Amino acid sequence: MKILMVCLGNICRSPLAEGILRSKISKEHTVASAGTISFHEGEHPDKRSISTAKGHGVDISKQKAQYFEKKFFDKFDKIFCMDTKNYQDVLSLAESETQKNKVSMILEEAGNHGRAEVPDPYYGTMQDFENVYQMLDEACEIIAEKYQLR
Ligand code: 4NP
């Protein structure tokens, strides 16, 4: 299975989601991430995301930000978005029902109904990054089970 994690800048939340899910699943599955803005393209993840992940034994330091493009609808089976804005931005680029059906909010996918969002920690504190990590760790655990990715 090929999974894409999406946030705004692809430097804080979705790199964490990518690294966390990859750490839980077998190598036959692919995980990547992308952002809905191109501003940080080519950059490594935010230092605070790298350090938070490292504290949990997950290395995301070699990832590089990429911009979400329409071709990703065909390259990936599932596209998990961090918040409502990311979700709407990705959906607005979909050109078929098949493409739309690949897109969901990651916390809803993981059973947290009620439009739950992974909050943007960019202007926040290290505790905000840790909270994001915990949310994503729990969601990725459920996703790994649900889609039998181990
Ligand atoms: P992310 O966080 O979407 O979790 O990667 C952000 C990164 C950059 C910006 C905003 C959020 N920015 O405004 O540059």
JSON list of C-alpha atoms and ligand atoms in Angstrom, two decimals:
[
{"chain": "A", "resi": 1, "resn": "MET", "atom": "CA", "xyz": [0.00, 0.00, 0.00]},
{"chain": "A", "resi": 2, "resn": "LYS", "atom": "CA", "xyz": [1.20, 3.54, -0.76]},
{"chain": "A", "resi": 3, "resn": "ILE", "atom": "CA", "xyz": [0.29, 6.23, 1.76]},
{"chain": "A", "resi": 4, "resn": "LEU", "atom": "CA", "xyz": [0.76, 10.00, 1.58]},
{"chain": "A", "resi": 5, "resn": "MET", "atom": "CA", "xyz": [0.61, 12.31, 4.62]},
{"chain": "A", "resi": 6, "resn": "VAL", "atom": "CA", "xyz": [-0.32, 15.93, 3.88]},
{"chain": "A", "resi": 7, "resn": "CYS", "atom": "CA", "xyz": [-0.08, 19.19, 5.87]},
{"chain": "A", "resi": 8, "resn": "LEU", "atom": "CA", "xyz": [0.49, 22.83, 4.94]},
{"chain": "A", "resi": 9, "resn": "GLY", "atom": "CA", "xyz": [4.26, 23.27, 4.83]},
{"chain": "A", "resi": 10, "resn": "ASN", "atom": "CA", "xyz": [5.43, 19.63, 4.93]},
{"chain": "A", "resi": 11, "resn": "ILE", "atom": "CA", "xyz": [7.99, 20.52, 7.58]},
{"chain": "A", "resi": 12, "resn": "CYS", "atom": "CA", "xyz": [6.19, 19.99, 10.93]},
{"chain": "A", "resi": 13, "resn": "ARG", "atom": "CA", "xyz": [3.22, 17.61, 11.04]},
{"chain": "A", "resi": 14, "resn": "SER", "atom": "CA", "xyz": [3.27, 15.44, 7.92]},
{"chain": "A", "resi": 15, "resn": "PRO", "atom": "CA", "xyz": [7.01, 14.60, 8.21]},
{"chain": "A", "resi": 16, "resn": "LEU", "atom": "CA", "xyz": [6.25, 13.33, 11.74]},
{"chain": "A", "resi": 17, "resn": "ALA", "atom": "CA", "xyz": [3.26, 11.32, 10.45]},
{"chain": "A", "resi": 18, "resn": "GLU", "atom": "CA", "xyz": [5.44, 9.86, 7.69]},
{"chain": "A", "resi": 19, "resn": "GLY", "atom": "CA", "xyz": [8.25, 8.85, 10.05]},
{"chain": "A", "resi": 20, "resn": "ILE", "atom": "CA", "xyz": [5.95, 7.48, 12.73]},
{"chain": "A", "resi": 21, "resn": "LEU", "atom": "CA", "xyz": [3.89, 5.33, 10.37]},
{"chain": "A", "resi": 22, "resn": "ARG", "atom": "CA", "xyz": [7.01, 4.06, 8.59]},
{"chain": "A", "resi": 23, "resn": "SER", "atom": "CA", "xyz": [8.47, 2.99, 11.94]},
{"chain": "A", "resi": 24, "resn": "LYS", "atom": "CA", "xyz": [5.43, 0.78, 12.56]},
{"chain": "A", "resi": 25, "resn": "ILE", "atom": "CA", "xyz": [4.96, -0.98, 9.21]},
{"chain": "A", "resi": 26, "resn": "SER", "atom": "CA", "xyz": [6.77, -3.44, 6.97]},
{"chain": "A", "resi": 27, "resn": "LYS", "atom": "CA", "xyz": [9.06, -2.27, 4.18]},
{"chain": "A", "resi": 28, "resn": "GLU", "atom": "CA", "xyz": [6.78, -3.51, 1.42]},
{"chain": "A", "resi": 29, "resn": "HIS", "atom": "CA", "xyz": [4.56, -0.48, 2.09]},
{"chain": "A", "resi": 30, "resn": "THR", "atom": "CA", "xyz": [5.42, 3.07, 1.06]},
{"chain": "A", "resi": 31, "resn": "VAL", "atom": "CA", "xyz": [4.88, 6.23, 3.13]},
{"chain": "A", "resi": 32, "resn": "ALA", "atom": "CA", "xyz": [5.65, 9.75, 1.92]},
{"chain": "A", "resi": 33, "resn": "SER", "atom": "CA", "xyz": [4.50, 13.27, 2.77]},
{"chain": "A", "resi": 34, "resn": "ALA", "atom": "CA", "xyz": [3.76, 16.55, 1.01]},
{"chain": "A", "resi": 35, "resn": "GLY", "atom": "CA", "xyz": [2.57, 20.09, 1.69]},
{"chain": "A", "resi": 36, "resn": "THR", "atom": "CA", "xyz": [-0.18, 22.16, 0.11]},
{"chain": "A", "resi": 37, "resn": "ILE", "atom": "CA", "xyz": [2.14, 25.18, -0.13]},
{"chain": "A", "resi": 38, "resn": "SER", "atom": "CA", "xyz": [5.46, 25.09, -2.02]},
{"chain": "A", "resi": 39, "resn": "PHE", "atom": "CA", "xyz": [7.22, 27.56, 0.28]},
{"chain": "A", "resi": 40, "resn": "HIS", "atom": "CA", "xyz": [9.39, 24.98, 2.07]},
{"chain": "A", "resi": 41, "resn": "GLU", "atom": "CA", "xyz": [10.04, 22.68, -0.90]},
{"chain": "A", "resi": 42, "resn": "GLY", "atom": "CA", "xyz": [13.39, 20.89, -0.63]},
{"chain": "A", "resi": 43, "resn": "GLU", "atom": "CA", "xyz": [13.84, 21.73, 3.06]},
{"chain": "A", "resi": 44, "resn": "HIS", "atom": "CA", "xyz": [14.44, 19.20, 5.79]},
{"chain": "A", "resi": 45, "resn": "PRO", "atom": "CA", "xyz": [11.78, 19.02, 8.53]},
{"chain": "A", "resi": 46, "resn": "ASP", "atom": "CA", "xyz": [11.60, 21.75, 11.19]},
{"chain": "A", "resi": 47, "resn": "LYS", "atom": "CA", "xyz": [14.30, 21.20, 13.85]},
{"chain": "A", "resi": 48, "resn": "ARG", "atom": "CA", "xyz": [11.59, 20.87, 16.51]},
{"chain": "A", "resi": 49, "resn": "SER", "atom": "CA", "xyz": [9.92, 18.00, 14.63]},
{"chain": "A", "resi": 50, "resn": "ILE", "atom": "CA", "xyz": [13.29, 16.31, 14.09]},
{"chain": "A", "resi": 51, "resn": "SER", "atom": "CA", "xyz": [14.14, 16.59, 17.78]},
{"chain": "A", "resi": 52, "resn": "THR", "atom": "CA", "xyz": [10.69, 15.45, 18.97]},
{"chain": "A", "resi": 53, "resn": "ALA", "atom": "CA", "xyz": [10.85, 12.39, 16.72]},
{"chain": "A", "resi": 54, "resn": "LYS", "atom": "CA", "xyz": [14.42, 11.64, 17.81]},
{"chain": "A", "resi": 55, "resn": "GLY", "atom": "CA", "xyz": [13.24, 11.63, 21.41]},
{"chain": "A", "resi": 56, "resn": "HIS", "atom": "CA", "xyz": [11.00, 8.71, 20.47]},
{"chain": "A", "resi": 57, "resn": "GLY", "atom": "CA", "xyz": [13.66, 6.89, 18.44]},
{"chain": "A", "resi": 58, "resn": "VAL", "atom": "CA", "xyz": [12.31, 7.96, 15.03]},
{"chain": "A", "resi": 59, "resn": "ASP", "atom": "CA", "xyz": [14.70, 9.57, 12.53]},
{"chain": "A", "resi": 60, "resn": "ILE", "atom": "CA", "xyz": [13.01, 12.03, 10.17]},
{"chain": "A", "resi": 61, "resn": "SER", "atom": "CA", "xyz": [16.11, 14.18, 9.56]},
{"chain": "A", "resi": 62, "resn": "LYS", "atom": "CA", "xyz": [16.69, 13.01, 5.99]},
{"chain": "A", "resi": 63, "resn": "GLN", "atom": "CA", "xyz": [13.20, 13.77, 4.70]},
{"chain": "A", "resi": 64, "resn": "LYS", "atom": "CA", "xyz": [12.76, 16.67, 2.28]},
{"chain": "A", "resi": 65, "resn": "ALA", "atom": "CA", "xyz": [9.63, 18.76, 1.81]},
{"chain": "A", "resi": 66, "resn": "GLN", "atom": "CA", "xyz": [7.70, 18.41, -1.43]},
{"chain": "A", "resi": 67, "resn": "TYR", "atom": "CA", "xyz": [4.71, 20.24, -2.84]},
{"chain": "A", "resi": 68, "resn": "PHE", "atom": "CA", "xyz": [1.44, 18.32, -3.29]},
{"chain": "A", "resi": 69, "resn": "GLU", "atom": "CA", "xyz": [0.75, 17.78, -7.00]},
{"chain": "A", "resi": 70, "resn": "LYS", "atom": "CA", "xyz": [-2.20, 16.24, -8.82]},
{"chain": "A", "resi": 71, "resn": "LYS", "atom": "CA", "xyz": [-0.07, 13.27, -9.92]},
{"chain": "A", "resi": 72, "resn": "PHE", "atom": "CA", "xyz": [-0.02, 12.10, -6.28]},
{"chain": "A", "resi": 73, "resn": "PHE", "atom": "CA", "xyz": [-3.65, 11.03, -6.61]},
{"chain": "A", "resi": 74, "resn": "ASP", "atom": "CA", "xyz": [-2.46, 8.27, -8.93]},
{"chain": "A", "resi": 75, "resn": "LYS", "atom": "CA", "xyz": [0.81, 7.53, -7.12]},
{"chain": "A", "resi": 76, "resn": "PHE", "atom": "CA", "xyz": [-0.84, 6.87, -3.72]},
{"chain": "A", "resi": 77, "resn": "ASP", "atom": "CA", "xyz": [-3.66, 4.65, -2.47]},
{"chain": "A", "resi": 78, "resn": "LYS", "atom": "CA", "xyz": [-4.50, 6.75, 0.59]},
{"chain": "A", "resi": 79, "resn": "ILE", "atom": "CA", "xyz": [-3.96, 10.45, 1.33]},
{"chain": "A", "resi": 80, "resn": "PHE", "atom": "CA", "xyz": [-4.21, 11.44, 5.00]},
{"chain": "A", "resi": 81, "resn": "CYS", "atom": "CA", "xyz": [-4.61, 15.16, 5.76]},
{"chain": "A", "resi": 82, "resn": "MET", "atom": "CA", "xyz": [-3.74, 16.82, 9.07]},
{"chain": "A", "resi": 83, "resn": "ASP", "atom": "CA", "xyz": [-6.43, 19.53, 9.17]},
{"chain": "A", "resi": 84, "resn": "THR", "atom": "CA", "xyz": [-9.59, 20.71, 7.46]},
{"chain": "A", "resi": 85, "resn": "LYS", "atom": "CA", "xyz": [-7.81, 23.29, 5.30]},
{"chain": "A", "resi": 86, "resn": "ASN", "atom": "CA", "xyz": [-5.34, 20.70, 3.99]},
{"chain": "A", "resi": 87, "resn": "TYR", "atom": "CA", "xyz": [-8.25, 18.35, 3.37]},
{"chain": "A", "resi": 88, "resn": "GLN", "atom": "CA", "xyz": [-10.21, 20.93, 1.39]},
{"chain": "A", "resi": 89, "resn": "ASP", "atom": "CA", "xyz": [-7.15, 22.05, -0.58]},
{"chain": "A", "resi": 90, "resn": "VAL", "atom": "CA", "xyz": [-6.33, 18.47, -1.60]},
{"chain": "A", "resi": 91, "resn": "LEU", "atom": "CA", "xyz": [-9.97, 17.64, -2.41]},
{"chain": "A", "resi": 92, "resn": "SER", "atom": "CA", "xyz": [-10.24, 20.73, -4.61]},
{"chain": "A", "resi": 93, "resn": "LEU", "atom": "CA", "xyz": [-7.57, 19.24, -6.89]},
{"chain": "A", "resi": 94, "resn": "ALA", "atom": "CA", "xyz": [-9.27, 15.84, -7.22]},
{"chain": "A", "resi": 95, "resn": "GLU", "atom": "CA", "xyz": [-10.70, 15.12, -10.66]},
{"chain": "A", "resi": 96, "resn": "SER", "atom": "CA", "xyz": [-12.74, 11.98, -10.03]},
{"chain": "A", "resi": 97, "resn": "GLU", "atom": "CA", "xyz": [-14.67, 10.17, -7.32]},
{"chain": "A", "resi": 98, "resn": "THR", "atom": "CA", "xyz": [-11.87, 7.60, -7.17]},
{"chain": "A", "resi": 99, "resn": "GLN", "atom": "CA", "xyz": [-9.39, 10.36, -6.39]},
{"chain": "A", "resi": 100, "resn": "LYS", "atom": "CA", "xyz": [-11.70, 12.00, -3.83]},
{"chain": "A", "resi": 101, "resn": "ASN", "atom": "CA", "xyz": [-12.26, 8.69, -2.08]},
{"chain": "A", "resi": 102, "resn": "LYS", "atom": "CA", "xyz": [-8.54, 8.36, -1.38]},
{"chain": "A", "resi": 103, "resn": "VAL", "atom": "CA", "xyz": [-8.54, 11.48, 0.80]},
{"chain": "A", "resi": 104, "resn": "SER", "atom": "CA", "xyz": [-9.38, 11.63, 4.50]},
{"chain": "A", "resi": 105, "resn": "MET", "atom": "CA", "xyz": [-8.54, 13.45, 7.71]},
{"chain": "A", "resi": 106, "resn": "ILE", "atom": "CA", "xyz": [-5.99, 11.35, 9.57]},
{"chain": "A", "resi": 107, "resn": "LEU", "atom": "CA", "xyz": [-7.69, 11.54, 12.99]},
{"chain": "A", "resi": 108, "resn": "GLU", "atom": "CA", "xyz": [-11.09, 10.64, 11.53]},
{"chain": "A", "resi": 109, "resn": "GLU", "atom": "CA", "xyz": [-9.48, 7.73, 9.73]},
{"chain": "A", "resi": 110, "resn": "ALA", "atom": "CA", "xyz": [-8.17, 6.61, 13.09]},
{"chain": "A", "resi": 111, "resn": "GLY", "atom": "CA", "xyz": [-11.63, 6.61, 14.63]},
{"chain": "A", "resi": 112, "resn": "ASN", "atom": "CA", "xyz": [-11.75, 10.10, 16.08]},
{"chain": "A", "resi": 113, "resn": "HIS", "atom": "CA", "xyz": [-14.98, 11.32, 14.56]},
{"chain": "A", "resi": 114, "resn": "GLY", "atom": "CA", "xyz": [-16.07, 14.93, 14.82]},
{"chain": "A", "resi": 115, "resn": "ARG", "atom": "CA", "xyz": [-13.70, 16.79, 12.48]},
{"chain": "A", "resi": 116, "resn": "ALA", "atom": "CA", "xyz": [-10.69, 16.39, 14.72]},
{"chain": "A", "resi": 117, "resn": "GLU", "atom": "CA", "xyz": [-7.61, 18.17, 13.46]},
{"chain": "A", "resi": 118, "resn": "VAL", "atom": "CA", "xyz": [-3.91, 17.81, 14.13]},
{"chain": "A", "resi": 119, "resn": "PRO", "atom": "CA", "xyz": [-3.15, 21.40, 15.23]},
{"chain": "A", "resi": 120, "resn": "ASP", "atom": "CA", "xyz": [-0.41, 23.33, 13.45]},
{"chain": "A", "resi": 121, "resn": "PRO", "atom": "CA", "xyz": [2.51, 23.58, 15.94]},
{"chain": "A", "resi": 122, "resn": "TYR", "atom": "CA", "xyz": [4.58, 25.97, 13.76]},
{"chain": "A", "resi": 123, "resn": "TYR", "atom": "CA", "xyz": [4.06, 29.02, 15.99]},
{"chain": "A", "resi": 124, "resn": "GLY", "atom": "CA", "xyz": [3.79, 26.90, 19.12]},
{"chain": "A", "resi": 125, "resn": "THR", "atom": "CA", "xyz": [6.02, 25.41, 21.83]},
{"chain": "A", "resi": 126, "resn": "MET", "atom": "CA", "xyz": [7.98, 22.16, 22.10]},
{"chain": "A", "resi": 127, "resn": "GLN", "atom": "CA", "xyz": [5.04, 20.82, 24.12]},
{"chain": "A", "resi": 128, "resn": "ASP", "atom": "CA", "xyz": [2.80, 21.46, 21.10]},
{"chain": "A", "resi": 129, "resn": "PHE", "atom": "CA", "xyz": [5.17, 19.36, 18.98]},
{"chain": "A", "resi": 130, "resn": "GLU", "atom": "CA", "xyz": [5.09, 16.60, 21.60]},
{"chain": "A", "resi": 131, "resn": "ASN", "atom": "CA", "xyz": [1.27, 16.71, 21.64]},
{"chain": "A", "resi": 132, "resn": "VAL", "atom": "CA", "xyz": [1.22, 16.41, 17.84]},
{"chain": "A", "resi": 133, "resn": "TYR", "atom": "CA", "xyz": [3.60, 13.45, 18.10]},
{"chain": "A", "resi": 134, "resn": "GLN", "atom": "CA", "xyz": [1.34, 11.67, 20.60]},
{"chain": "A", "resi": 135, "resn": "MET", "atom": "CA", "xyz": [-1.77, 12.26, 18.46]},
{"chain": "A", "resi": 136, "resn": "LEU", "atom": "CA", "xyz": [-0.06, 10.97, 15.33]},
{"chain": "A", "resi": 137, "resn": "ASP", "atom": "CA", "xyz": [1.50, 8.02, 17.12]},
{"chain": "A", "resi": 138, "resn": "GLU", "atom": "CA", "xyz": [-1.93, 6.89, 18.28]},
{"chain": "A", "resi": 139, "resn": "ALA", "atom": "CA", "xyz": [-3.49, 7.47, 14.84]},
{"chain": "A", "resi": 140, "resn": "CYS", "atom": "CA", "xyz": [-0.69, 5.64, 13.02]},
{"chain": "A", "resi": 141, "resn": "GLU", "atom": "CA", "xyz": [-0.99, 2.69, 15.40]},
{"chain": "A", "resi": 142, "resn": "ILE", "atom": "CA", "xyz": [-4.66, 2.37, 14.44]},
{"chain": "A", "resi": 143, "resn": "ILE", "atom": "CA", "xyz": [-3.95, 2.86, 10.72]},
{"chain": "A", "resi": 144, "resn": "ALA", "atom": "CA", "xyz": [-1.21, 0.18, 10.77]},
{"chain": "A", "resi": 145, "resn": "GLU", "atom": "CA", "xyz": [-3.72, -2.26, 12.26]},
{"chain": "A", "resi": 146, "resn": "LYS", "atom": "CA", "xyz": [-6.71, -1.21, 10.14]},
{"chain": "A", "resi": 147, "resn": "TYR", "atom": "CA", "xyz": [-4.88, -1.63, 6.83]},
{"chain": "A", "resi": 148, "resn": "GLN", "atom": "CA", "xyz": [-2.73, -4.55, 8.02]},
{"chain": "A", "resi": 149, "resn": "LEU", "atom": "CA", "xyz": [0.51, -2.77, 7.22]},
{"chain": "A", "resi": 150, "resn": "ARG", "atom": "CA", "xyz": [2.80, -4.57, 9.70]},
{"chain": "B", "resi": 1, "resn": "4NP", "atom": "P1", "xyz": [3.17, 22.15, 8.86]},
{"chain": "B", "resi": 1, "resn": "4NP", "atom": "O1", "xyz": [3.49, 23.49, 9.66]},
{"chain": "B", "resi": 1, "resn": "4NP", "atom": "O2", "xyz": [2.03, 22.47, 7.93]},
{"chain": "B", "resi": 1, "resn": "4NP", "atom": "O3", "xyz": [2.80, 21.20, 9.93]},
{"chain": "B", "resi": 1, "resn": "4NP", "atom": "O4", "xyz": [4.44, 21.78, 8.12]},
{"chain": "B", "resi": 1, "resn": "4NP", "atom": "C1", "xyz": [3.72, 24.71, 9.02]},
{"chain": "B", "resi": 1, "resn": "4NP", "atom": "C2", "xyz": [4.90, 24.94, 8.38]},
{"chain": "B", "resi": 1, "resn": "4NP", "atom": "C3", "xyz": [5.13, 26.17, 7.78]},
{"chain": "B", "resi": 1, "resn": "4NP", "atom": "C4", "xyz": [4.16, 27.16, 7.83]},
{"chain": "B", "resi": 1, "resn": "4NP", "atom": "C5", "xyz": [2.97, 26.90, 8.47]},
{"chain": "B", "resi": 1, "resn": "4NP", "atom": "C6", "xyz": [2.75, 25.68, 9.06]},
{"chain": "B", "resi": 1, "resn": "4NP", "atom": "N1", "xyz": [4.40, 28.42, 7.23]},
{"chain": "B", "resi": 1, "resn": "4NP", "atom": "O5", "xyz": [3.53, 29.30, 7.35]},
{"chain": "B", "resi": 1, "resn": "4NP", "atom": "O6", "xyz": [5.46, 28.61, 6.60]}
]
